[in-house]
Structure formats: C-alpha cells, structure tokens
Amino acid sequence: MRAVICREWGEPSVLKLEDVAPPTAGPGEILLDVKSASVNFADIVMTEGNYQTKPDFPFAPGLEAAGTVAALGEGVRDFAVGDRVLAKLAYGGFAEQAAARVQDTYRVPDGMPWDVAGAFYVGYVSSHVALRWQGEVQAGQTVLVLGASGGTGLTAVEISKAMGATVIAGAGSADKLAVAAAHGADYGINYRDEDLKARVNELTGGEGVDVVFDPVAGDLFDPALSSLGWGGRYLIFGFVGGTPKIPANRLLVKHRSAMGCSLRYFTERAPDKLAISMDELFKMYDDGKLKPLISATYPLEQAVEAMEMLRQRKATGRVVVTVS
Ligand SMILES: NC(=O)c1ccc[n+]([C@@H]2O[C@H](COP(=O)([O-])OP(=O)(O)OC[C@H]3O[C@@H](n4cnc5c(N)ncnc54)[C@H](OP(=O)(O)O)[C@@H]3O)[C@@H](O)[C@H]2O)c1
C-alpha cells in the first residue's frame, strides 16, 4: 500500500510517500481501507519526535481516519467487512490502510460524507469531553475559546453553543474570527491586536468567564487566566503557543480551577463517559447543530502540504487528506 512514511524526526517535509507492507488487524482490531484522514497539530508534533507517543521508524502519522472495514481481527464481532466507519488511531492514518482498536471505532452516521467522517473524531470528541466533563459547561454560562477557528477550537465553539453557553472566540485575525462567528461565536477578540483581558472584562461586565478552553497557551495563558471569573474552570487542552507555568495564587484568589483535559483519559480510563459524549455528539450532528468545516482537502500525495497549512497557522477548521 502507499503511505506517507516517517523515517527521521523533523518538519513535515521529512515525510515521503512510499510503498510499504499494509498493517494487519490484530486481536480486537479492525483494518480500514482509508477514504479520508484529517490533519491534527499532534501529527506535526509526532513527526518532530516531541509527541507523548514516539512510534518506531518507519511509521505513518495520522491520528484519525474514516473508511470501509477491510478485515476484522480475532474477537471482533460488532462490525462487518464493508461497514463505513471512523476511528481514532494511535497513528497511521496517512495511508491506504490503517488498523484501529475496536473500542476506538464507530459507524459513520447516515449522510455523513467521507471528508467529514475522517475529521470528526479528534476535534469534536476531545472538545466535547473537555467541555462536558471537566468544564461542566451549563446553559447560560460563558465560555472563552482560544484558537477558535482551529481544528479543536472551532469544534469547541460549536459544542459550547450547542450546550447553551455564550461563546467568546479568541483568534489571531479578523478572517478567523469571522469563521468562528459563522460557527456560533457570539463575540470575537483578535488577540494579536486587542487586549484579551480588557475585552473579556468589557464583554462580561467585569464578571469574567465561567470556562476557558485553551488549545494555544503560550503568551495567551496569562491574560486568559485573568479573564476567568469566580469559581471558573481553565481547561488546559494544548500548547501550540508554548507550555506555561501556573501561578497558584491566581487560582486561589478567585476559587478557580485549572484542569488537564486529555482525550486519552476518556478512551483508556472513562469509556462510560466517552460513550455518553459520542451519543450526544452524534445527536448534535443529526440535529444539525454541528457544521464541520473542511477548509482544504489534499490527496495523499500532498499530505505534507496539508500538514504545512496547520504548521504555518494558515488553516481554519479541518484540513483533510483523501485517499482514492
Ligand atoms: N487535550 C486533548 O485531548 C487534545 C486533543 C486534540 C488536540 N489537542 C491539542 O490541541 C492543540 C491544537 O490542536 P489543533 O489540531 O486544534 O491545531 P490547529 O488546528 O492548528 O489550531 C491551533 C490554533 O492555534 C492558534 N495558534 C496560536 N499560535 C500558534 C502557533 N504558533 N502555531 C500554530 N497555531 C497557533 C492558531 O489560531 P490563531 O492564528 O487564530 O491564533 C490555530 O488556529 C494542539 O496542541 C493539540 O495537540 C489536545
């Protein structure tokens, strides 16, 4: 099969399209004929060798994919060859075939196109579990979402809105804020030009927000933490802008919490909560409350260009790699 292979750590340009032996479906696994896979920032970090898992060389990056079931590993009964599925992968999505654990595999809802299916899991599920179980977002509360037009930021905007919250989007340009507004954000702050803390204060009448969803951190962490009101929850989600230190006094002073949010916790340690999140998300999708944005699509041969879109901060929503 053809796959986009990593044989050394580095920028996406180290990846090369190669013919390699396909994976096999081990016990409890499903082999997919991949139709689409989406790019996540973590694919870039994994290719650099800086991700929490470091696969052995050679490997193909790609944390999620959708396709048809090609083969079932020992003990797999809930799926049949030919089923349309989407799956969270350890890696390996940028390839013609990929293997997924059965517990990370879901039937594609009727009517969901391949590009959306391949881009559904990581963005929507990781945002949902963070907002639902850590953030405990309730209707009527206010959520500040940073990186609000990005892969996980935009899904957080949509989900917060569907949960009945008021959403303040933070992004780095007027165009990106327009994307967030089109997906439900009530207010927008361009944090490259505007004072984040002052604008949140203005928008919330000095009260601050109930929840911050932060996939960016870096220099934004400090003003975003100051934007959190009494009893607020800071969702520590990602570090594309750098990893901050948390000043404990600023948590105590307003009875705030800063909470790590890891999708992996839910897949490995809280499958009951994950199952509820999946049901709620598929219902939101069926009810038309989620409008997945696929802003660019590249064939497998151009997976490096697809990854560069994210690395160069040019992407909005999801960038998808298609496999013909
Ligand atoms: N905790 C979890 O379970 C979980 C799950 C999935 C992803 N993540 C993490 O969440 C983070 C975001 O992932 P993603 O796939 O949403 O990324 P993405 O689509 O590239 O979005 C990231 C956003 O961050 C902003 N940004 C600020 N500084 C940036 C920089 N130096 N480089 C690139 N973007 C920058 C960009 O928007 P502006 O230009 O508007 O600032 C961009 O839209 C990553 O750290 C990822 O590992 C965590």
Short mmCIF file of C-alpha atoms and ligand atoms in Angstrom, two decimals:
data_model
loop_
_atom_site.label_atom_id
_atom_site.label_comp_id
_atom_site.label_asym_id
_atom_site.label_seq_id
_atom_site.Cartn_x
_atom_site.Cartn_y
_atom_site.Cartn_z
CA MET A 1 0.00 0.00 0.00
CA ARG A 2 1.01 3.64 -0.33
CA ALA A 3 1.66 5.53 2.89
CA VAL A 4 3.26 8.79 3.97
CA ILE A 5 6.25 7.48 5.88
CA CYS A 6 8.42 8.99 8.61
CA ARG A 7 11.98 7.60 8.90
CA GLU A 8 13.55 10.53 10.80
CA TRP A 9 12.26 13.22 13.18
CA GLY A 10 11.73 16.67 11.73
CA GLU A 11 9.36 19.04 9.96
CA PRO A 12 6.61 17.55 7.74
CA SER A 13 8.99 17.66 4.74
CA VAL A 14 10.85 14.60 6.16
CA LEU A 15 7.78 12.53 5.24
CA LYS A 16 7.85 10.63 1.94
CA LEU A 17 5.18 8.73 0.03
CA GLU A 18 6.31 5.10 -0.13
CA ASP A 19 5.05 1.63 -0.98
CA VAL A 20 5.09 -0.37 2.26
CA ALA A 21 3.53 -3.55 3.64
CA PRO A 22 -0.01 -2.87 4.92
CA PRO A 23 -0.82 -3.26 8.63
CA THR A 24 -2.80 -6.28 9.77
CA ALA A 25 -5.78 -6.37 12.12
CA GLY A 26 -4.53 -7.88 15.39
CA PRO A 27 -6.85 -9.27 18.07
CA GLY A 28 -9.57 -6.72 18.86
CA GLU A 29 -8.63 -4.58 15.87
CA ILE A 30 -10.19 -3.53 12.59
CA LEU A 31 -8.39 -2.96 9.30
CA LEU A 32 -9.73 0.02 7.33
CA ASP A 33 -9.49 0.87 3.65
CA VAL A 34 -8.91 4.55 4.31
CA LYS A 35 -11.03 7.09 2.41
CA SER A 36 -10.08 10.19 4.38
CA ALA A 37 -7.87 11.22 7.27
CA SER A 38 -7.61 14.64 8.84
CA VAL A 39 -4.56 16.57 9.97
CA ASN A 40 -4.17 17.36 13.65
CA PHE A 41 -1.49 19.57 15.17
CA ALA A 42 -0.37 16.48 17.08
CA ASP A 43 0.66 14.85 13.75
CA ILE A 44 3.23 17.62 13.35
CA VAL A 45 4.44 17.20 16.93
CA MET A 46 4.66 13.42 16.47
CA THR A 47 6.71 13.83 13.26
CA GLU A 48 9.07 16.13 15.17
CA GLY A 49 9.53 13.36 17.76
CA ASN A 50 8.01 15.53 20.51
CA TYR A 51 4.64 13.80 20.99
CA GLN A 52 3.67 11.75 24.06
CA THR A 53 3.97 8.57 21.93
CA LYS A 54 7.07 8.03 19.80
CA PRO A 55 6.40 5.25 17.27
CA ASP A 56 9.29 3.14 15.98
CA PHE A 57 10.51 4.00 12.46
CA PRO A 58 9.15 3.62 9.86
CA PHE A 59 5.61 4.79 10.61
CA ALA A 60 2.91 6.92 9.01
CA PRO A 61 1.41 9.76 11.08
CA GLY A 62 -2.35 10.38 11.09
CA LEU A 63 -4.36 10.15 14.33
CA GLU A 64 -7.79 9.60 12.80
CA ALA A 65 -9.34 8.22 9.64
CA ALA A 66 -12.57 7.05 8.07
CA GLY A 67 -13.08 4.26 5.58
CA THR A 68 -14.63 0.88 4.96
CA VAL A 69 -13.85 -2.19 7.05
CA ALA A 70 -11.44 -4.40 5.06
CA ALA A 71 -10.79 -7.12 7.68
CA LEU A 72 -11.65 -8.00 11.27
CA GLY A 73 -9.13 -9.13 13.86
CA GLU A 74 -9.76 -12.02 16.21
CA GLY A 75 -12.68 -11.46 18.58
CA VAL A 76 -14.25 -8.52 16.70
CA ARG A 77 -17.99 -9.13 16.32
CA ASP A 78 -19.70 -5.73 16.23
CA PHE A 79 -18.56 -4.79 12.72
CA ALA A 80 -18.65 -6.47 9.29
CA VAL A 81 -16.42 -6.16 6.24
CA GLY A 82 -17.68 -3.24 4.15
CA ASP A 83 -19.10 -1.19 7.07
CA ARG A 84 -18.48 2.57 6.88
CA VAL A 85 -16.51 3.53 10.00
CA LEU A 86 -14.49 6.34 11.55
CA ALA A 87 -11.74 5.70 14.05
CA LYS A 88 -9.21 7.24 16.38
CA LEU A 89 -5.80 5.74 15.60
CA ALA A 90 -2.56 5.55 17.52
CA TYR A 91 -1.02 6.79 14.21
CA GLY A 92 -1.03 5.55 10.60
CA GLY A 93 -3.97 7.43 9.05
CA PHE A 94 -1.98 8.90 6.14
CA ALA A 95 -2.01 5.59 4.30
CA GLU A 96 -4.23 3.44 2.10
CA GLN A 97 -4.92 1.10 5.01
CA ALA A 98 -4.84 1.57 8.78
CA ALA A 99 -5.57 -0.57 11.85
CA ALA A 100 -7.78 0.70 14.70
CA ARG A 101 -8.83 -0.75 18.05
CA VAL A 102 -12.48 -1.80 18.01
CA GLN A 103 -13.25 0.42 21.03
CA ASP A 104 -11.96 3.44 19.07
CA THR A 105 -14.11 2.66 16.01
CA TYR A 106 -17.64 3.97 15.32
CA ARG A 107 -20.12 3.57 12.47
CA VAL A 108 -20.31 6.66 10.27
CA PRO A 109 -23.76 8.25 10.72
CA ASP A 110 -26.04 8.10 7.66
CA GLY A 111 -25.45 11.00 5.34
CA MET A 112 -22.07 11.99 6.79
CA PRO A 113 -19.62 12.39 3.86
CA TRP A 114 -16.16 10.80 3.93
CA ASP A 115 -14.24 14.05 4.39
CA VAL A 116 -16.31 14.95 7.46
CA ALA A 117 -16.13 11.40 8.85
CA GLY A 118 -12.32 11.39 8.67
CA ALA A 119 -12.23 14.72 10.50
CA PHE A 120 -14.90 14.09 13.13
CA TYR A 121 -13.27 12.24 15.99
CA VAL A 122 -10.32 14.16 17.42
CA GLY A 123 -11.76 17.67 17.14
CA TYR A 124 -15.29 17.03 18.27
CA VAL A 125 -14.69 14.26 20.79
CA SER A 126 -11.73 15.81 22.57
CA SER A 127 -13.51 19.19 22.80
CA HIS A 128 -16.74 17.58 23.99
CA VAL A 129 -15.21 15.51 26.77
CA ALA A 130 -13.24 18.56 27.97
CA LEU A 131 -16.23 20.91 27.98
CA ARG A 132 -18.79 18.36 29.25
CA TRP A 133 -16.87 16.51 31.96
CA GLN A 134 -14.10 18.90 33.04
CA GLY A 135 -15.66 22.24 32.18
CA GLU A 136 -19.17 21.16 33.25
CA VAL A 137 -20.49 23.80 30.87
CA GLN A 138 -24.12 24.71 31.55
CA ALA A 139 -26.63 26.70 29.54
CA GLY A 140 -26.33 30.38 30.37
CA GLN A 141 -22.61 30.23 31.23
CA THR A 142 -19.89 31.99 29.24
CA VAL A 143 -17.02 30.15 27.56
CA LEU A 144 -13.87 31.77 26.16
CA VAL A 145 -12.37 29.65 23.36
CA LEU A 146 -8.82 30.41 22.21
CA GLY A 147 -7.55 29.37 18.75
CA ALA A 148 -11.26 29.50 17.98
CA SER A 149 -11.05 28.89 14.23
CA GLY A 150 -8.60 25.96 14.54
CA GLY A 151 -9.29 22.25 14.42
CA THR A 152 -10.22 21.82 18.07
CA GLY A 153 -11.09 25.47 18.78
CA LEU A 154 -13.87 25.59 16.20
CA THR A 155 -15.41 22.36 17.46
CA ALA A 156 -15.29 23.82 20.99
CA VAL A 157 -17.16 26.91 19.74
CA GLU A 158 -19.88 24.77 18.15
CA ILE A 159 -20.24 22.42 21.12
CA SER A 160 -20.30 25.23 23.72
CA LYS A 161 -23.01 26.93 21.68
CA ALA A 162 -24.98 23.69 21.37
CA MET A 163 -24.72 23.35 25.18
CA GLY A 164 -26.42 26.74 25.50
CA ALA A 165 -23.38 28.80 26.50
CA THR A 166 -22.45 32.29 25.37
CA VAL A 167 -19.23 31.94 23.39
CA ILE A 168 -16.40 34.46 23.21
CA ALA A 169 -13.98 33.47 20.44
CA GLY A 170 -10.33 34.45 20.54
CA ALA A 171 -8.33 34.20 17.31
CA GLY A 172 -5.41 35.83 15.51
CA SER A 173 -7.16 37.61 12.62
CA ALA A 174 -10.46 39.16 11.56
CA ASP A 175 -10.94 36.40 8.96
CA LYS A 176 -10.50 33.70 11.60
CA LEU A 177 -12.97 35.48 13.90
CA ALA A 178 -15.47 35.57 11.03
CA VAL A 179 -15.14 31.78 10.73
CA ALA A 180 -15.79 31.39 14.48
CA ALA A 181 -18.81 33.72 14.25
CA ALA A 182 -20.23 31.68 11.35
CA HIS A 183 -20.00 28.63 13.63
CA GLY A 184 -21.84 30.20 16.53
CA ALA A 185 -19.46 32.50 18.45
CA ASP A 186 -21.35 35.43 19.98
CA TYR A 187 -18.33 37.72 20.34
CA GLY A 188 -14.82 37.81 18.90
CA ILE A 189 -11.49 39.10 20.20
CA ASN A 190 -8.47 39.41 17.90
CA TYR A 191 -5.76 38.61 20.44
CA ARG A 192 -2.98 39.77 18.14
CA ASP A 193 -4.31 43.35 18.22
CA GLU A 194 -6.58 43.59 21.23
CA ASP A 195 -6.07 43.29 24.99
CA LEU A 196 -7.71 39.92 25.74
CA LYS A 197 -8.30 40.52 29.44
CA ALA A 198 -9.69 44.04 28.97
CA ARG A 199 -12.07 42.93 26.19
CA VAL A 200 -13.36 39.94 28.21
CA ASN A 201 -13.93 42.27 31.17
CA GLU A 202 -15.87 44.62 28.92
CA LEU A 203 -17.97 41.82 27.39
CA THR A 204 -18.79 40.20 30.75
CA GLY A 205 -19.40 43.39 32.76
CA GLY A 206 -16.29 42.66 34.85
CA GLU A 207 -17.52 39.20 35.90
CA GLY A 208 -15.11 37.16 33.73
CA VAL A 209 -15.98 33.89 32.00
CA ASP A 210 -17.02 30.58 33.55
CA VAL A 211 -14.77 28.41 31.38
CA VAL A 212 -11.66 28.94 29.25
CA PHE A 213 -10.96 26.33 26.55
CA ASP A 214 -7.28 26.72 25.69
CA PRO A 215 -5.52 24.74 22.94
CA VAL A 216 -2.92 27.55 22.46
CA ALA A 217 -1.47 28.67 25.86
CA GLY A 218 1.96 30.40 25.49
CA ASP A 219 1.61 34.18 25.88
CA LEU A 220 -2.19 33.91 25.91
CA PHE A 221 -2.27 31.86 29.10
CA ASP A 222 -1.74 34.75 31.49
CA PRO A 223 -4.44 37.13 30.15
CA ALA A 224 -6.84 34.20 29.65
CA LEU A 225 -6.39 33.08 33.27
CA SER A 226 -7.11 36.65 34.39
CA SER A 227 -10.31 36.51 32.31
CA LEU A 228 -11.68 33.64 34.40
CA GLY A 229 -14.35 34.67 36.89
CA TRP A 230 -15.16 33.36 40.39
CA GLY A 231 -15.17 29.55 40.50
CA GLY A 232 -14.15 29.40 36.83
CA ARG A 233 -12.59 26.34 35.17
CA TYR A 234 -9.50 26.68 32.97
CA LEU A 235 -9.33 23.77 30.50
CA ILE A 236 -5.69 23.04 29.77
CA PHE A 237 -6.00 21.45 26.37
CA GLY A 238 -2.97 22.13 24.16
CA PHE A 239 0.24 24.09 23.85
CA VAL A 240 0.72 25.20 20.24
CA GLY A 241 1.97 28.55 21.59
CA GLY A 242 4.18 27.08 24.36
CA THR A 243 3.76 25.49 27.80
CA PRO A 244 3.01 27.98 30.60
CA LYS A 245 3.68 27.84 34.34
CA ILE A 246 0.57 28.16 36.51
CA PRO A 247 0.70 30.79 39.29
CA ALA A 248 -1.15 29.00 42.11
CA ASN A 249 -2.10 32.25 43.89
CA ARG A 250 -4.21 33.34 40.91
CA LEU A 251 -6.23 30.13 41.19
CA LEU A 252 -6.86 30.58 44.91
CA VAL A 253 -7.77 34.24 44.76
CA LYS A 254 -10.97 33.62 42.79
CA HIS A 255 -11.56 29.98 43.72
CA ARG A 256 -10.60 28.96 40.17
CA SER A 257 -9.52 25.53 38.91
CA ALA A 258 -7.02 24.70 36.16
CA MET A 259 -7.73 21.25 34.78
CA GLY A 260 -5.79 18.99 32.45
CA CYS A 261 -8.03 17.67 29.67
CA SER A 262 -6.81 14.59 27.87
CA LEU A 263 -8.84 12.67 25.32
CA ARG A 264 -6.70 9.68 26.21
CA TYR A 265 -8.05 9.69 29.77
CA PHE A 266 -11.52 9.10 28.39
CA THR A 267 -10.51 6.39 25.87
CA GLU A 268 -8.41 4.50 28.48
CA ARG A 269 -9.99 5.29 31.85
CA ALA A 270 -13.52 6.60 31.38
CA PRO A 271 -15.17 4.71 28.49
CA ASP A 272 -18.61 5.21 30.07
CA LYS A 273 -18.26 8.99 29.86
CA LEU A 274 -16.80 8.71 26.36
CA ALA A 275 -19.82 6.66 25.23
CA ILE A 276 -22.19 9.37 26.55
CA SER A 277 -20.15 12.04 24.75
CA MET A 278 -20.29 10.06 21.47
CA ASP A 279 -24.08 9.70 21.74
CA GLU A 280 -24.51 13.40 22.47
CA LEU A 281 -22.21 14.40 19.61
CA PHE A 282 -23.88 12.17 17.02
CA LYS A 283 -27.24 13.59 18.18
CA MET A 284 -25.94 17.15 17.83
CA TYR A 285 -24.75 16.24 14.32
CA ASP A 286 -28.11 14.66 13.38
CA ASP A 287 -29.93 17.72 14.75
CA GLY A 288 -27.82 19.99 12.52
CA LYS A 289 -26.16 21.71 15.49
CA LEU A 290 -22.64 20.88 14.26
CA LYS A 291 -21.41 22.20 10.93
CA PRO A 292 -17.98 20.62 10.39
CA LEU A 293 -15.74 22.96 8.41
CA ILE A 294 -13.40 21.25 5.94
CA SER A 295 -11.41 24.23 4.70
CA ALA A 296 -8.95 22.31 2.50
CA THR A 297 -8.61 18.83 1.04
CA TYR A 298 -5.38 17.30 -0.28
CA PRO A 299 -4.72 13.93 -1.90
CA LEU A 300 -2.47 11.51 -0.02
CA GLU A 301 0.49 12.51 -2.24
CA GLN A 302 0.23 16.04 -0.80
CA ALA A 303 -0.13 15.18 2.89
CA VAL A 304 2.98 17.27 3.66
CA GLU A 305 1.30 20.39 2.20
CA ALA A 306 -1.79 19.60 4.29
CA MET A 307 0.34 19.46 7.46
CA GLU A 308 2.13 22.69 6.48
CA MET A 309 -1.23 24.51 6.46
CA LEU A 310 -1.51 23.90 10.21
CA ARG A 311 2.16 24.46 10.97
CA GLN A 312 2.11 27.84 9.22
CA ARG A 313 -1.09 28.82 11.05
CA LYS A 314 -3.00 29.10 7.75
CA ALA A 315 -5.71 26.51 8.43
CA THR A 316 -9.23 27.03 9.66
CA GLY A 317 -11.46 24.14 10.75
CA ARG A 318 -10.14 20.85 9.45
CA VAL A 319 -7.64 20.06 6.71
CA VAL A 320 -8.31 16.64 5.21
CA VAL A 321 -6.20 14.13 3.32
CA THR A 322 -8.19 11.96 0.91
CA VAL A 323 -7.21 8.51 -0.31
CA SER A 324 -8.55 7.34 -3.65
N1 LIG B 1 -6.09 17.52 25.13
C1 LIG B 1 -6.51 16.77 24.13
O1 LIG B 1 -7.13 15.72 24.31
C2 LIG B 1 -6.20 17.23 22.76
C3 LIG B 1 -6.86 16.68 21.65
C4 LIG B 1 -6.60 17.19 20.38
C5 LIG B 1 -5.67 18.22 20.23
N2 LIG B 1 -5.02 18.70 21.32
C6 LIG B 1 -4.02 19.77 21.22
O2 LIG B 1 -4.68 20.99 20.89
C7 LIG B 1 -3.76 21.84 20.22
C8 LIG B 1 -4.43 22.39 18.97
O3 LIG B 1 -4.59 21.34 18.02
P1 LIG B 1 -5.41 21.61 16.70
O4 LIG B 1 -5.38 20.34 15.93
O5 LIG B 1 -6.70 22.28 17.03
O6 LIG B 1 -4.46 22.70 15.97
P2 LIG B 1 -4.81 23.76 14.82
O7 LIG B 1 -5.97 23.29 14.01
O8 LIG B 1 -3.53 24.04 14.13
O9 LIG B 1 -5.30 25.04 15.64
C9 LIG B 1 -4.44 25.68 16.52
C10 LIG B 1 -4.79 27.17 16.57
O10 LIG B 1 -3.87 27.78 17.47
C11 LIG B 1 -3.55 29.09 17.02
N3 LIG B 1 -2.11 29.28 17.18
C12 LIG B 1 -1.54 30.14 18.03
N4 LIG B 1 -0.21 30.05 17.97
C13 LIG B 1 0.08 29.13 17.05
C14 LIG B 1 1.30 28.60 16.54
N5 LIG B 1 2.48 29.02 17.00
N6 LIG B 1 1.24 27.64 15.59
C15 LIG B 1 0.06 27.18 15.15
N7 LIG B 1 -1.14 27.65 15.59
C16 LIG B 1 -1.12 28.63 16.54
C17 LIG B 1 -4.00 29.21 15.57
O11 LIG B 1 -5.01 30.20 15.53
P3 LIG B 1 -4.70 31.77 15.54
O12 LIG B 1 -3.83 32.05 14.37
O13 LIG B 1 -6.08 32.31 15.41
O14 LIG B 1 -4.07 32.07 16.85
C18 LIG B 1 -4.64 27.87 15.23
O15 LIG B 1 -5.91 28.04 14.63
C19 LIG B 1 -2.51 21.00 19.98
O16 LIG B 1 -1.57 21.29 21.00
C20 LIG B 1 -3.01 19.58 20.12
O17 LIG B 1 -2.00 18.67 20.49
C21 LIG B 1 -5.27 18.23 22.57
#
